[in-house]
Coordinates of C-alpha atoms in Angstrom, one line a residue:
X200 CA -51.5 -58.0 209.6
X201 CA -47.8 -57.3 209.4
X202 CA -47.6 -56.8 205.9
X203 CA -50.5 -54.3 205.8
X204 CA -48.7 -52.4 209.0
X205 CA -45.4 -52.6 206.8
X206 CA -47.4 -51.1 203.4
X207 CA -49.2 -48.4 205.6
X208 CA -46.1 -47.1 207.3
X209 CA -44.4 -47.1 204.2
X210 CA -47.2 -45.3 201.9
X211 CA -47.1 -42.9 205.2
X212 CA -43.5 -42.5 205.4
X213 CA -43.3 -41.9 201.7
X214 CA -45.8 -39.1 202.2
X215 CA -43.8 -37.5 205.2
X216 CA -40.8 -37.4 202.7
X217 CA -42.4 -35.8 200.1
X218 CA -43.9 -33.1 202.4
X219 CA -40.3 -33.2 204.4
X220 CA -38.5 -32.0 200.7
X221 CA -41.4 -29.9 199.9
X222 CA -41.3 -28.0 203.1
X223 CA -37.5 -28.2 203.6
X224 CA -37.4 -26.8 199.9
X225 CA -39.4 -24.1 200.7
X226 CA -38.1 -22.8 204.0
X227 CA -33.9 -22.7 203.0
X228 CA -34.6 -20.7 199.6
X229 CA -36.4 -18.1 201.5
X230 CA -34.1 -17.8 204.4
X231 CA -31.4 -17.8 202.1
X232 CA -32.5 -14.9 199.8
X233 CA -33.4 -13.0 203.2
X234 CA -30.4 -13.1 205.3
X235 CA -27.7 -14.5 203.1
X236 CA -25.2 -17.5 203.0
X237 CA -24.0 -16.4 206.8
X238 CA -27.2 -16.8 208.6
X239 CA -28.5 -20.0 206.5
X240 CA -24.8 -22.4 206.9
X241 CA -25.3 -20.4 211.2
X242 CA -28.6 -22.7 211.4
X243 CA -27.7 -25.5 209.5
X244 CA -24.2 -25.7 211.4
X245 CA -26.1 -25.1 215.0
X246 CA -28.6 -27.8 214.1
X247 CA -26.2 -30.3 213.6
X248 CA -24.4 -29.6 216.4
X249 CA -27.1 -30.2 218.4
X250 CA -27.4 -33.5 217.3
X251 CA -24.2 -34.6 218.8
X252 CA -26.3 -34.9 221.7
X253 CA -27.5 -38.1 220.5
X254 CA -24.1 -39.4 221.0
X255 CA -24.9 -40.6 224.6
X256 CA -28.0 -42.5 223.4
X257 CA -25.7 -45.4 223.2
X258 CA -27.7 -46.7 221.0
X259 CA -30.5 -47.3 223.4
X260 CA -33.0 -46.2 220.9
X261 CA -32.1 -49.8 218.6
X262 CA -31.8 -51.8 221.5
X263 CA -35.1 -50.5 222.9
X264 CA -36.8 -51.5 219.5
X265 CA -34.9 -54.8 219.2
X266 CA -36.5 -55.5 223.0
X267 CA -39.7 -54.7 222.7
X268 CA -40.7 -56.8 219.6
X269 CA -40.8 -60.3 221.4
X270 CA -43.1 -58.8 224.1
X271 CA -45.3 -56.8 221.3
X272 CA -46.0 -59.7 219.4
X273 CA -47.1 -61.9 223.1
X274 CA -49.1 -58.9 223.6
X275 CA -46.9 -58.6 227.1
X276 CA -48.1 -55.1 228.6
X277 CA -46.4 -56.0 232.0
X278 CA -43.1 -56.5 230.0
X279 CA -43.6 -53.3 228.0
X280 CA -44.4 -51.1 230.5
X281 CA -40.7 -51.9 232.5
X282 CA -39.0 -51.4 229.0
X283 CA -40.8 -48.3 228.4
X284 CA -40.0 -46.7 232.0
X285 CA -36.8 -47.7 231.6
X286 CA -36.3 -46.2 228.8
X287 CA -37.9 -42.9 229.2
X288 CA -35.7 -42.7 232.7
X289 CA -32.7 -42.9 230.5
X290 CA -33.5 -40.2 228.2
X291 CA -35.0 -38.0 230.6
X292 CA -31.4 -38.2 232.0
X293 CA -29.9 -37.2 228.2
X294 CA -32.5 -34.2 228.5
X295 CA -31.0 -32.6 231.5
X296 CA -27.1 -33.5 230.2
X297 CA -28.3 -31.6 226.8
X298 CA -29.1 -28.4 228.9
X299 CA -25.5 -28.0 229.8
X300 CA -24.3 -29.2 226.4
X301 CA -26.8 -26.2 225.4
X302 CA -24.9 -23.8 227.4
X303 CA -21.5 -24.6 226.2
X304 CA -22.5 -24.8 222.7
X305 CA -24.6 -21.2 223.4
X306 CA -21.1 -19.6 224.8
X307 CA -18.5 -21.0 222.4
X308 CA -20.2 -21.5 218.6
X309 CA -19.3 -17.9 217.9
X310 CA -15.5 -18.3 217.6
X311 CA -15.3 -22.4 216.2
X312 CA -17.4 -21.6 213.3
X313 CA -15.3 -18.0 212.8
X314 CA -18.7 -16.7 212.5
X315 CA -19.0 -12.9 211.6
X316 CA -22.5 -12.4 213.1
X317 CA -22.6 -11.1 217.0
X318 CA -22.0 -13.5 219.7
X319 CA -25.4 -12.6 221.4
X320 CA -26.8 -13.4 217.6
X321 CA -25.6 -16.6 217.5
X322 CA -25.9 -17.8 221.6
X323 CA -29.3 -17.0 221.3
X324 CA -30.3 -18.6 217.9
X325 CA -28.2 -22.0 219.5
X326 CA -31.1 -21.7 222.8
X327 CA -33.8 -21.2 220.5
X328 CA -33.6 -23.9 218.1
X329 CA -32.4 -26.4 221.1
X330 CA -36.0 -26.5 222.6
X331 CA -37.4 -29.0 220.7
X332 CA -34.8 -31.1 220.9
X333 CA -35.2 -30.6 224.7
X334 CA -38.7 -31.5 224.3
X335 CA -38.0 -34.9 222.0
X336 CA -35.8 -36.4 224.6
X337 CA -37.8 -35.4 227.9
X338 CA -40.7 -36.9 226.6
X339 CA -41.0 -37.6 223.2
X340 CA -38.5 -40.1 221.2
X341 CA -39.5 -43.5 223.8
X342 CA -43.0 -43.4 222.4
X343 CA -41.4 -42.8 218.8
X344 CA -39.6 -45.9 219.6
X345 CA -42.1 -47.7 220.8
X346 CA -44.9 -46.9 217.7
X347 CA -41.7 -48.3 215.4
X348 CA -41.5 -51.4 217.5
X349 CA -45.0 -52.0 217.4
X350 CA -45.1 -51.3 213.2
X351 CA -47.6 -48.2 213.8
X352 CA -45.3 -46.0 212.3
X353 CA -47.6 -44.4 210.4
X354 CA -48.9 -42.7 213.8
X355 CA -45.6 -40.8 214.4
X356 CA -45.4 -40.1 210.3
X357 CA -48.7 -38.2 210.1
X358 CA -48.4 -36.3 213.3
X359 CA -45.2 -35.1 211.9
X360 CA -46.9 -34.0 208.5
X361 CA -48.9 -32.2 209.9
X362 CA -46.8 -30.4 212.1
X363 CA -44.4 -29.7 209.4
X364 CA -47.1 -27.8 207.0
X365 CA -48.5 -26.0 209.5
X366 CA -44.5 -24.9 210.8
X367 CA -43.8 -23.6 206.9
X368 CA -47.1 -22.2 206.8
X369 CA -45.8 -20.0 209.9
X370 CA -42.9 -19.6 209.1
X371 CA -43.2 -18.0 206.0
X372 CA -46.3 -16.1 206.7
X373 CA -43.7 -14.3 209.3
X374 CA -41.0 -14.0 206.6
X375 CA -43.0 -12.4 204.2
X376 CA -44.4 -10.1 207.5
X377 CA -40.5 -9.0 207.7
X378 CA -39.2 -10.6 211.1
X379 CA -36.1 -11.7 212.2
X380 CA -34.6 -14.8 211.9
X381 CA -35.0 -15.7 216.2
X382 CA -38.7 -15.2 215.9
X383 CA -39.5 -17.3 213.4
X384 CA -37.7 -20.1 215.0
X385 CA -39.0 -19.6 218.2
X386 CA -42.3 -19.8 216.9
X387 CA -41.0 -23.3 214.9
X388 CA -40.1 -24.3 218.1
X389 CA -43.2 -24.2 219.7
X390 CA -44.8 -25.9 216.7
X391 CA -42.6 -29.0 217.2
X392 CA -43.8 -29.5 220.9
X393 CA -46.9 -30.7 219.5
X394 CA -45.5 -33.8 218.5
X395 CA -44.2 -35.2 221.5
X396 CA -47.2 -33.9 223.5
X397 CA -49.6 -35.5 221.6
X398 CA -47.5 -39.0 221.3
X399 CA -47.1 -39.3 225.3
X400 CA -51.0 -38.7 225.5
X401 CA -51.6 -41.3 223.1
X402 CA -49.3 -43.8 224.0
X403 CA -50.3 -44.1 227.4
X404 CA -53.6 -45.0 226.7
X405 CA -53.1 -47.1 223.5
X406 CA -50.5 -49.5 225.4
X407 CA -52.2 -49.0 229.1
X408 CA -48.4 -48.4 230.3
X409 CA -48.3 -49.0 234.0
X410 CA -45.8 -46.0 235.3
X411 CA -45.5 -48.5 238.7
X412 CA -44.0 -51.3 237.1
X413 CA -39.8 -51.3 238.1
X414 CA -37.9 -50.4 234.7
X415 CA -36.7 -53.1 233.1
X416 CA -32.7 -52.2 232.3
X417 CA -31.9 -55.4 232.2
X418 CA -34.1 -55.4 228.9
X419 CA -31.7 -52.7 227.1
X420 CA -28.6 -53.2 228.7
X421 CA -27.0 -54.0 225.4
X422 CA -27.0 -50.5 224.7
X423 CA -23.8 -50.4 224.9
X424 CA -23.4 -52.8 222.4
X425 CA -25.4 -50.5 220.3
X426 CA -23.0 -47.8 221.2
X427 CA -20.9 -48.3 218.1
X428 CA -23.3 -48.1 215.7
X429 CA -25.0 -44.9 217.5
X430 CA -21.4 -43.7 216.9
X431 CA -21.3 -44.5 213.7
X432 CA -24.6 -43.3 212.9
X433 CA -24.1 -39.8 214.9
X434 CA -20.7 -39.3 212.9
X435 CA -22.2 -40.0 209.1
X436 CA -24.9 -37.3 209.6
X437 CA -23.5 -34.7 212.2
X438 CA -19.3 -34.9 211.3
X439 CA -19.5 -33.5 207.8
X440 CA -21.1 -30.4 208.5
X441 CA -19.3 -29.9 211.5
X442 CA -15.6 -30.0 210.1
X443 CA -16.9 -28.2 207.1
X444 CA -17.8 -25.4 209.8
X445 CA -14.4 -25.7 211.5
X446 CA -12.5 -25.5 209.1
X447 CA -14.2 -23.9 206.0
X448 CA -16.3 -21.6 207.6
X449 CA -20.2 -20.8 207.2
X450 CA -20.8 -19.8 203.7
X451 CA -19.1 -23.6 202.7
X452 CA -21.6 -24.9 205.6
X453 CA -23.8 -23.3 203.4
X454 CA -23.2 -25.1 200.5
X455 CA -22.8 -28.7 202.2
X456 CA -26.5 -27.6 203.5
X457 CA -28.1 -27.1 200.3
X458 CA -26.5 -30.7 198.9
X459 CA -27.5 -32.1 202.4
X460 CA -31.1 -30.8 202.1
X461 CA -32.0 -32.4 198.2
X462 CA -29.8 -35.9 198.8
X463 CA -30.8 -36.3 202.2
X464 CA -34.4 -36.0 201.8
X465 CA -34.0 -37.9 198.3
X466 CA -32.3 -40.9 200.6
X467 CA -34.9 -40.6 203.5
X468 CA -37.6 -40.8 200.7
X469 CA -35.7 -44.3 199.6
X470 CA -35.7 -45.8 202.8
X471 CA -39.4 -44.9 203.5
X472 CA -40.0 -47.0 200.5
X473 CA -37.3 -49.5 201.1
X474 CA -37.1 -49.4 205.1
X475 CA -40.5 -50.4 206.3
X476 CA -39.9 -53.7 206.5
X477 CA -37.4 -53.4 209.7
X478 CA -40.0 -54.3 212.1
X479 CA -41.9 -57.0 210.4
X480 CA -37.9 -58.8 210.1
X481 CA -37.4 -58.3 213.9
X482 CA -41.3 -60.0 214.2
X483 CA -40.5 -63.0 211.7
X484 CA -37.0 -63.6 213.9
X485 CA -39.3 -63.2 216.9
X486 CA -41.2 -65.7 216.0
X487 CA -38.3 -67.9 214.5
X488 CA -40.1 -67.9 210.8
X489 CA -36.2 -68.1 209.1
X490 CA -37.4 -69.0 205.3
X491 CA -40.1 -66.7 205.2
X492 CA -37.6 -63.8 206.6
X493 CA -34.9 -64.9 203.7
X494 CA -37.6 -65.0 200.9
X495 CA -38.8 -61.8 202.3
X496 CA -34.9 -60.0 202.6
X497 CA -33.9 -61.1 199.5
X498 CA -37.4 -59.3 197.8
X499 CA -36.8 -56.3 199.8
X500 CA -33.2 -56.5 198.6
X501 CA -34.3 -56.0 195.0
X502 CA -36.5 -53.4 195.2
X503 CA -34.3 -51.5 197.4
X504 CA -31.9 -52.0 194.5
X505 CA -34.7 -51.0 191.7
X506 CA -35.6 -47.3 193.8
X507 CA -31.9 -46.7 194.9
X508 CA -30.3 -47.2 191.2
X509 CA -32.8 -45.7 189.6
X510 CA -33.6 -42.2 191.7
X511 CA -29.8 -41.6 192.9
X512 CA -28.7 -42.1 188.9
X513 CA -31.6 -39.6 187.9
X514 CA -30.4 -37.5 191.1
X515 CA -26.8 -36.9 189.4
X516 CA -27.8 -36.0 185.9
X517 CA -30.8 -33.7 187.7
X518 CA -28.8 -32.2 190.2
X519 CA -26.6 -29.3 189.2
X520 CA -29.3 -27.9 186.9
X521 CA -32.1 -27.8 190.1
X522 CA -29.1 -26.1 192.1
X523 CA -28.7 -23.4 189.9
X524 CA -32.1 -22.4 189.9
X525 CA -32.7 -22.8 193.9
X526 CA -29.4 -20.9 194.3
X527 CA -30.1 -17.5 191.5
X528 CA -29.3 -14.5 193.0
X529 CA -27.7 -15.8 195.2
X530 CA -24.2 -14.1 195.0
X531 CA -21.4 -14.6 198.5
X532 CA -20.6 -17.8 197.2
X533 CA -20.5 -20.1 194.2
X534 CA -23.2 -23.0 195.2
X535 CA -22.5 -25.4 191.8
X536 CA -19.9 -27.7 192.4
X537 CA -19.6 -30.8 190.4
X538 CA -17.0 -32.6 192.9
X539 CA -19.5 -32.0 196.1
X540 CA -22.6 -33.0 193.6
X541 CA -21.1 -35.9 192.5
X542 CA -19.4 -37.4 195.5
X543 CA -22.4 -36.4 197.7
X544 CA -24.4 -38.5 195.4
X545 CA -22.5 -41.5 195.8
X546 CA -22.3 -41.3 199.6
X547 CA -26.0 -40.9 199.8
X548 CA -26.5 -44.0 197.4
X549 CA -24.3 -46.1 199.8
X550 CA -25.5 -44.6 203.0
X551 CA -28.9 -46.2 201.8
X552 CA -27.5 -49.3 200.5
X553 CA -25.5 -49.5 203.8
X554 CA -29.2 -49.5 205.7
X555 CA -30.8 -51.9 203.9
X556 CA -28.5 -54.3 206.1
X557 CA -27.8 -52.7 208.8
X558 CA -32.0 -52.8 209.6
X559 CA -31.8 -56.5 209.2
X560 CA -28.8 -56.7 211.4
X561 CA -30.9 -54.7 214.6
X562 CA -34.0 -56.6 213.8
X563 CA -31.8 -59.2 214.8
X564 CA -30.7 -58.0 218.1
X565 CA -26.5 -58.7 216.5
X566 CA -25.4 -55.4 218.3
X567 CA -22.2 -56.7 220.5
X568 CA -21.5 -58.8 216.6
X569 CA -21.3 -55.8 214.7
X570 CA -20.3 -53.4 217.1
X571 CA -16.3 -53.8 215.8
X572 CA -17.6 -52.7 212.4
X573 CA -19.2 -49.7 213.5
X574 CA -16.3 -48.3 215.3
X575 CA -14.3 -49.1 212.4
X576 CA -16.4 -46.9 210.1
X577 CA -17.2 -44.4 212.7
X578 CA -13.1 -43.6 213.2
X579 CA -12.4 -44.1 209.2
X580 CA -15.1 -40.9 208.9
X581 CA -13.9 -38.6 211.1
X582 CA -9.9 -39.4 210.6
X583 CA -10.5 -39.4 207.2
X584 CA -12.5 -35.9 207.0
X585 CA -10.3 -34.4 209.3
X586 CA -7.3 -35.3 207.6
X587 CA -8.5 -34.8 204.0
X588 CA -10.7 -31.3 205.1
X589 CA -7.5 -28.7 204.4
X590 CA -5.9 -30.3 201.6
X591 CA -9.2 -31.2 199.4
X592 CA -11.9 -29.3 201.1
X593 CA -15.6 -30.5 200.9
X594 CA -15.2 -33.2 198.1
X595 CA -12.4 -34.7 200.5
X596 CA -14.9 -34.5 203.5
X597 CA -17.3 -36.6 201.1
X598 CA -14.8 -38.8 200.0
X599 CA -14.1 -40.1 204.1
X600 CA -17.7 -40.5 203.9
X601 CA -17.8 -42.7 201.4
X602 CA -14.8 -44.9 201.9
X603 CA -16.3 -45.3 205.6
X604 CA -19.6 -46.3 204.5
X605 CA -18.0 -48.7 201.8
X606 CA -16.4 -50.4 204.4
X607 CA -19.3 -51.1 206.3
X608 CA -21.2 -52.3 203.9
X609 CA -18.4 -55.1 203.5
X610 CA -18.3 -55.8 207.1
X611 CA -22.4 -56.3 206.8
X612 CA -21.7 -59.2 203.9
X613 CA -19.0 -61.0 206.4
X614 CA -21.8 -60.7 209.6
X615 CA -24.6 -62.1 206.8
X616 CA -22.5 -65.0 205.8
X617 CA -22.2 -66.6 208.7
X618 CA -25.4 -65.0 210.5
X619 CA -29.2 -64.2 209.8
X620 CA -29.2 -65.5 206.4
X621 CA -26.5 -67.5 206.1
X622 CA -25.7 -67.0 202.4
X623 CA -22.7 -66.4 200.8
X624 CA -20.4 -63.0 200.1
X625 CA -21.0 -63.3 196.2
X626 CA -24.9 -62.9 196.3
X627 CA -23.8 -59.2 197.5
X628 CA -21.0 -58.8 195.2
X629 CA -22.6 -60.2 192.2
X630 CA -25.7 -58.0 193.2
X631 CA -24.2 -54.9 193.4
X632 CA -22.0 -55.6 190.3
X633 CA -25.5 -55.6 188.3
X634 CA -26.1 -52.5 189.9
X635 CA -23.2 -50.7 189.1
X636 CA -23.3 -51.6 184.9
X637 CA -27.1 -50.6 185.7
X638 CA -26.0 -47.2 186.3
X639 CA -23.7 -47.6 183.4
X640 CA -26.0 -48.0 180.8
X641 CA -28.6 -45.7 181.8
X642 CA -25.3 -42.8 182.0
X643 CA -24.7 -44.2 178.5
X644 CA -28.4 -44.0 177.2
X645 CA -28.7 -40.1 178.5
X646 CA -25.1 -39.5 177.1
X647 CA -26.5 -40.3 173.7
X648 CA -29.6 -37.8 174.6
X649 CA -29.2 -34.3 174.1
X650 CA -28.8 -32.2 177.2
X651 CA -31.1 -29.1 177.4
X652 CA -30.2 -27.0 180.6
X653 CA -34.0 -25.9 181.8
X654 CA -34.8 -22.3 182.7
X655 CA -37.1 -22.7 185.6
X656 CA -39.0 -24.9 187.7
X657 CA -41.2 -26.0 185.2
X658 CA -38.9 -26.8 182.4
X659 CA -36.5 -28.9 185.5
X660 CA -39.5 -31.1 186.5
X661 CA -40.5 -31.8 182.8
X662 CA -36.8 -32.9 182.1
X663 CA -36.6 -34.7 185.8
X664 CA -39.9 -36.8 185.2
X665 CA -38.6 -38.0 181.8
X666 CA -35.3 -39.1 183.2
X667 CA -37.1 -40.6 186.1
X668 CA -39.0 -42.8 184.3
X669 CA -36.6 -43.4 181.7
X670 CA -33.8 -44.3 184.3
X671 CA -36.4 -46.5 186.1
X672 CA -37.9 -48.5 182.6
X673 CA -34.0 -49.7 182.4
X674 CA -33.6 -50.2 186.1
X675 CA -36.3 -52.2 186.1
X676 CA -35.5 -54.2 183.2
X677 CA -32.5 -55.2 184.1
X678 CA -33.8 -56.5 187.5
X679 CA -36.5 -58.4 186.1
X680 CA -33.8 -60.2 183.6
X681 CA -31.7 -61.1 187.3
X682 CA -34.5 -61.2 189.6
X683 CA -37.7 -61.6 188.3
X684 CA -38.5 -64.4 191.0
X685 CA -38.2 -61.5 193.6
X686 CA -40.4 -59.5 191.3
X687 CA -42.7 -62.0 190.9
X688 CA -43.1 -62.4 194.8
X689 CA -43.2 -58.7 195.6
X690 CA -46.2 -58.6 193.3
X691 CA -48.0 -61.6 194.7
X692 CA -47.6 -59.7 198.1
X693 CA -49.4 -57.3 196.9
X694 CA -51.9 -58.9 195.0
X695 CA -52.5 -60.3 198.9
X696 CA -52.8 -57.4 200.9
X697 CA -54.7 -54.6 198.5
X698 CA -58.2 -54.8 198.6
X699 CA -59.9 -56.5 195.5
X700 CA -62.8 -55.4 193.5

C-alpha cells in the first residue's frame, strides 16, 4: 500500500510541477511585458518577504510529520487528533503574529527595496498578496501536513492544480481586459482560499478529528530542534532575493526572479520525482524495517542521481537560449547572464541533492542531531551573501548559496555514517564522483555537437528534447554500469505495483 501511495503522490506531484512551470511561465512573461522590470522584481521581492514569516514555524511543520507517522500507521485517531489541535493552535498563533509582520512590511518596503513606484503602490500590493498566506497558516498548512504524513499527498497536489489553472485562467483573462496589477492579484488571492477551505472540510471528516481532545505539545515539542533547519530552509529560498532587493535594487530582483522561476520549478519537478518516498522512510523506521529502508535509500539514491544529473546538465546547455526568448523586448535591463545562469544551476543541483538526505534525516525524527548543521549552513548563507553582495553582485549571492549548501550535504554524510544507515563517507563521495565525470562527458559529447541558437519556442523545445534525452541515454548508462543492482530493484518495484495485463 505504501509503495502505491509513494508512486501516486509522486505521478501527482510530477503533474503539479509541470502545471506549476507552465502556469508560472505564463503569468511572469505577461506581467513583465505589461508593467516592466519594476513592478515584476516589486512582486517577486514582496512574495518572498512574506515568506520570512515562516521563520517562527520552528520547524513545527517537520516535527509535526515526523509525529504523526507512528500513530498513522496504528491507525491512532485519539493520538492524531491531540497532534493535529496542537498544531493548528500553534499556527493559528503565527497567523495573527503575520498580521503585524504584514503591517510593518506594508509601511517600510517602499524605501529598503529603493523602489521608484509610490508608497501607497507598493503598501497595498504587500496587503494584497499577504491574504493567502493569512489564509494557509489560520487554517490551511496542518491538514497539508497531515495528508503528507499520512502519504495522501496526492490530495493536496490535485487541489492545487486545479486551483493554479483556473488562477492563470483569471488572471490573464483580466490582463488581456487591461487592469491593473492590484486587481488581478486580489482576484489570485481569492482563488488560493479555496485550497485551504476545501482541505479543513475534508480532513475533518476523512480522519474523524475530535476538536475536544487536549493538544498534544508534548508530541512536537522538538520543534525547536527543528528550528535550525526551518532556518536554514527559510534562508536558502527567501535570503537571495532579499539581499539582491537591498542592495541591488528591483530590476536585479527581476532578474534573480526569472532564474528563480525556470530552476526552481525544474528542482521542485526533481524532488516530486525523487521526494515521494519521505513518508514511506519515516513508516519503514516506524515500523523498525532497517534493511528494507537501506535497500530502499540506496535505490532512491540512484535514481535521484539519474533525474538530477541528467535534467540540471540539459538545464545549463538549455538555459540562456530559453532566457532570451522569454525575456525579447524586454529592454530596462539585460536578463542573460552567464555567471547567474551557471552558478544558479549548480545551487539548484545541490539544493536537490542536499534533500535527498535531509528527507531521510526527518523521516527519522534526528532534528536535535542535525540541528548544529543547519545553523552552520543557515549563517554560512546569509554572511556569505551579505558579505559577497557589493563586491560580486548576484553571482556572489549564488556563490554563498552554494558553498552553504555544499557544506550541508557534508554534514548529512558524517550524521549517515554513524546513524540511519550506518554506511560509510565513501559510498557518498564515490557516488557523487561518478556524477560529476557524468556531467563531464555528456558537456564533452554536446561540445563536439554543433550549437544552433533556436529562434522561438518551437525551435527551443526541439533542441531541449534532443538534449534531454541525449543527456539522459548517457546518464543512464553510466548508472547502470555502477548501479545496476539498484536499477534492477527499482524495476522489480514496479513490475510489483503496476497493474498487469
Amino acid at each position: 500500500m505504501r509503495t502505491k501511495r509513494a508512486l501516486l503522490n509522486m505521478l501527482s506531484s510530477v503533474l503539479l510541477q509541470i502545471v506549476t512551470i507552465v502556469c508560472s511561465f505564463i503569468l511572469p512573461r505577461l506581467l513583465l511585458r505589461a508593467f516592466g522590470s519594476e513592478v515584476n522584481g516589486a512582486v517577486a521581492s514582496i512574495t518572498q518577504f512574506l515568506g520570512y514569516i515562516s521563520l517562527i514555524e520552528a520547524g513545527v511543520g517537520g516535527v509535526t510529520r515526523a509525529a504523526l507517522y507512528s500513530p498513522l500507521a496504528h491507525n491512532d485517531t485519539i493520538k492524531v487528533s491531540g497532534i493535529m489541535n496542537a498544531t493548528q493552535s500553534f499556527f493559528k498563533k503565527i497567523a495573527y503574529i503575520f498580521i503585524g509582520y504584514v503591517v510593518v512590511l506594508a509601511l517600510t518596503f517602499k524605501y529598503i527595496s529603493h523602489a521608484e513606484l509610490s508608497w501607497l503602490f507598493t503598501s497595498s500590493l504587500v496587503v494584497i498578496l499577504s491574504i493567502s498566506v493569512f489564509a494557509e497558516y489560520y487554517f490551511g498548512i496542518s491538514f497539508v501536513i497531515l495528508f503528507q504524513a499520512d502519504q495522501r499527498s496526492y490530495i493536496v497536489t490535485s487541489l492545487q492544480i486545479v486551483v493554479l489553472i483556473l488562477n492563470t485562467f483569471l488572471s490573464v483573462l483580466l490582463l488581456n481586459l487591461g487592469l491593473g496589477i492590484h486587481i488581478i492579484k486580489l482576484v489570485s488571492a481569492s482563488v488560493f482560499l479555496i485550497r485551504p477551505t476545501l482541505l479543513s472540510i475534508y480532513a475533518r471528516k476523512q480522519y474523524n478529528l475530535q476538536k475536544s481532545v487536549p493538544p498534544d505539545n508534548e508530541a512536537i515539542k522538538q520543534r525547536w530542534n527543528g528550528f535550525g533547519h526551518h532556518i536554514a530552509y527559510c534562508i536558502h529560498n527567501y535570503t537571495d532575493t532579499v539581499v539582491v532587493t537591498i542592495v541591488l535594487g528591483l530590476k536585479w530582483a527581476s532578474v534573480y526572479a526569472i532564474y528563480h522561476l525556470i530552476l526552481n520549478g525544474l528542482g521542485r519537478l526533481v524532488l516530486a520525482l525523487t521526494g515521494s518516498s519521505a513518508a514511506a522512510f519515516g513508516n519503514m523506521i516506524a515500523k523498525n524495517e532497517q534493511e528494507v529502508l537501506k535497500k530502499r535509500f540506496n535505490m532512491t539514491e540512484t535514481l535521484s542521481s539519474i533525474v538530477i544529473v541528467s535534467f540540471f546538465t540539459s538545464a545549463g546547455l538549455l538555459l540562456f537560449d530559453f532566457v532570451r526568448l522569454y525575456t525579447a523586448g524586454v529592454k530596462d535591463i539585460e536578463y542573460v547572464n552567464i555567471y547567474v545562469g551557471v552558478f544558479f544551476v549548480i545551487s539548484e543541483a545541490l539544493h536537490c541533492v542536499k534533500q535527498n538526505y535531509h528527507n531521510l534525516v526527518l523521516a527519522a525524527g534526528h532534528y536535535k542531531e542535525t540541528q548544529k548543521g543547519a545553523f552552520v549552513e543557515a549563517g554560512l548563507n546569509l554572511g556569505l551573501s551579505l558579505l559577497l553582495a557589493p563586491v560580486a553582485g548576484l553571482p556572489g549571492i549564488l556563490s554563498a548559496t552554494i558553498l552553504a549548501t555544499s557544506f550541508r550535504i557534508v554534514d548529512y554524510a558524517f550524521h549517515l555514517k554513524n546513524n540511519i544507515l550506518n554506511r560509510r563517507i565513501s559510498t557518498m563521495i564515490i557516488r557523487h564522483s561518478i556524477n560529476v565525470l557524468n556531467v563531464l562527458l555528456v558537456l564533452l559529447v554536446f561540445k563536439l555537437m554543433p550549437n544552433i541558437m533556436p529562434a522561438n519556442y518551437f525551435e527551443w523545445t526541439v533542441k531541449a528534447l534532443k538534449v534531454v534525452m541525449l543527456s539522459l541515454g548517457i546518464t543512464l548508462s553510466v548508472n547502470v554500469v555502477f548501479y545496476k543492482e539498484n536499477i534492477t530493484d527499482f524495476l522489480r518495484l514496479m513490475r510489483g505495483i503496476l497493474p498487469s495485463k
